[in-house]
CSV table of C-alpha atoms in Angstrom, one decimal:
chain,number,residue,atom,x,y,z
Q,1,LYS,CA,66.8,202.6,9.5
Q,2,LEU,CA,65.6,199.1,8.7
Q,3,GLU,CA,62.0,200.3,8.6
Q,4,SER,CA,62.9,202.9,5.9
Q,5,GLU,CA,64.7,200.3,3.9
Q,6,VAL,CA,61.7,198.0,4.1
Q,7,ASP,CA,59.4,200.9,3.1
Q,8,ALA,CA,61.7,201.6,0.1
Q,9,LEU,CA,61.8,198.0,-0.9
Q,10,SER,CA,58.1,197.7,-0.5
Q,11,GLY,CA,57.6,200.8,-2.7
Q,12,GLN,CA,59.9,199.3,-5.4
Q,13,LEU,CA,58.0,196.0,-5.2
Q,14,SER,CA,54.7,197.8,-5.6
Q,15,GLU,CA,56.1,199.7,-8.6
Q,16,LYS,CA,57.3,196.5,-10.2
Q,17,SER,CA,54.0,194.8,-9.4
Q,18,ASN,CA,52.1,197.6,-11.1
Q,19,ALA,CA,54.5,197.5,-14.1
Q,20,LEU,CA,54.0,193.8,-14.4
Q,21,GLU,CA,50.2,194.1,-14.1
Q,22,THR,CA,50.3,196.8,-16.9
Q,23,THR,CA,52.5,194.5,-19.0
Q,24,LEU,CA,50.0,191.6,-18.5
Q,25,VAL,CA,47.1,193.8,-19.5
Q,26,ASN,CA,49.0,194.9,-22.6
Q,27,LEU,CA,49.8,191.3,-23.4
Q,28,ALA,CA,46.1,190.3,-23.0
Q,29,ASN,CA,45.1,193.2,-25.3
Q,30,SER,CA,47.8,192.2,-27.8
Q,31,GLN,CA,46.5,188.6,-27.8
Q,32,ALA,CA,42.9,189.8,-28.3
Q,33,SER,CA,44.1,192.0,-31.2
Q,34,LEU,CA,46.0,189.1,-32.7
Q,35,LYS,CA,43.0,186.8,-32.5
Q,36,CYS,CA,40.9,189.5,-34.2
Q,37,ASN,CA,43.5,189.8,-36.9
Q,38,GLN,CA,43.6,186.1,-37.4
Q,39,ASP,CA,39.8,186.0,-37.7
Q,40,SER,CA,39.9,188.8,-40.2
Q,41,LEU,CA,42.6,187.0,-42.2
Q,42,ALA,CA,40.6,183.8,-42.2
Q,43,MET,CA,37.6,185.7,-43.5
Q,44,ALA,CA,39.7,187.4,-46.1
Q,45,GLU,CA,41.1,184.0,-47.2
Q,46,GLY,CA,37.5,182.7,-47.5
Q,47,ASP,CA,36.6,185.7,-49.6
Q,48,VAL,CA,39.6,185.1,-51.8
Q,49,ALA,CA,38.7,181.5,-52.3
Q,50,SER,CA,35.1,182.5,-53.2
Q,51,LEU,CA,36.3,185.1,-55.7
Q,52,GLN,CA,38.7,182.5,-57.2
Q,53,CYS,CA,35.8,180.1,-57.6
Q,54,LEU,CA,33.6,182.8,-59.1
Q,55,LEU,CA,36.4,183.8,-61.5
Q,56,ARG,CA,36.8,180.2,-62.7
Q,57,GLU,CA,33.1,180.0,-63.3
Q,58,GLN,CA,33.1,183.2,-65.2
Q,59,LYS,CA,36.1,182.1,-67.3
Q,60,VAL,CA,34.1,178.9,-68.2
Q,61,GLU,CA,31.1,181.1,-69.1
Q,62,ILE,CA,33.2,183.4,-71.2
Q,63,ALA,CA,34.7,180.5,-73.0
Q,64,SER,CA,31.2,179.2,-73.7
Q,65,VAL,CA,29.9,182.5,-74.9
Q,66,LYS,CA,33.1,182.9,-77.1
Q,67,SER,CA,32.5,179.5,-78.6
Q,68,GLN,CA,28.8,180.3,-79.3
Q,69,LEU,CA,29.8,183.7,-80.9
Q,70,GLN,CA,32.3,181.9,-83.1
Q,71,GLU,CA,29.6,179.5,-84.2
Q,72,ASP,CA,27.2,182.4,-84.8
Q,73,VAL,CA,29.8,184.3,-86.9
Q,74,LYS,CA,30.5,181.2,-88.9
Q,75,ALA,CA,26.8,180.6,-89.5
Q,76,LEU,CA,26.3,184.3,-90.4
Q,77,ALA,CA,29.2,184.1,-92.9
Q,78,GLN,CA,27.6,181.1,-94.5
Q,79,ARG,CA,24.3,183.0,-94.8
Q,80,VAL,CA,26.2,186.0,-96.3
Q,81,ASP,CA,27.9,183.7,-98.8
Q,82,ALA,CA,24.6,182.0,-99.7
Q,83,ALA,CA,22.9,185.4,-100.2
Q,84,ALA,CA,25.8,186.6,-102.3
Q,85,SER,CA,25.5,183.4,-104.5
Q,86,ARG,CA,21.7,184.0,-104.9
Q,87,THR,CA,22.4,187.6,-105.7
Q,88,ASP,CA,24.9,186.5,-108.4
Q,89,GLU,CA,22.3,184.1,-109.8
Q,90,CYS,CA,19.7,186.8,-109.9
Q,91,VAL,CA,22.0,189.2,-111.7
Q,92,GLU,CA,22.8,186.4,-114.2
Q,93,GLU,CA,19.1,185.6,-114.7
Q,94,GLU,CA,18.3,189.3,-115.1
Q,95,MET,CA,21.1,189.7,-117.8
Q,96,LYS,CA,19.7,186.6,-119.6
Q,97,LEU,CA,16.2,188.1,-119.5
Q,98,LYS,CA,17.4,191.5,-120.8
Q,99,ALA,CA,19.4,189.7,-123.6
Q,100,HIS,CA,16.2,188.0,-124.8
Q,101,LEU,CA,14.3,191.3,-124.9
């Protein structure tokens, strides 16, 4: 009878040992997965930082282009005004010439 109890306890111990080994393997796999996820997160954070830097650079460039466009529009408006003035002068001159004829 004692031998059968020992066999039963030995079987239970073997089952628990196998279950513990499976748990340890699962834990190791989970740790490896966690490490992989942490590495991926670190890379993603690096990508985000790079994109934020690029975005700041593009905002500065956009502001510069906007400023240049505003200057160009102002200069063009001045040229249009000057051309309109010259046109008015030419029309006046033409009217004077026609009046003399």
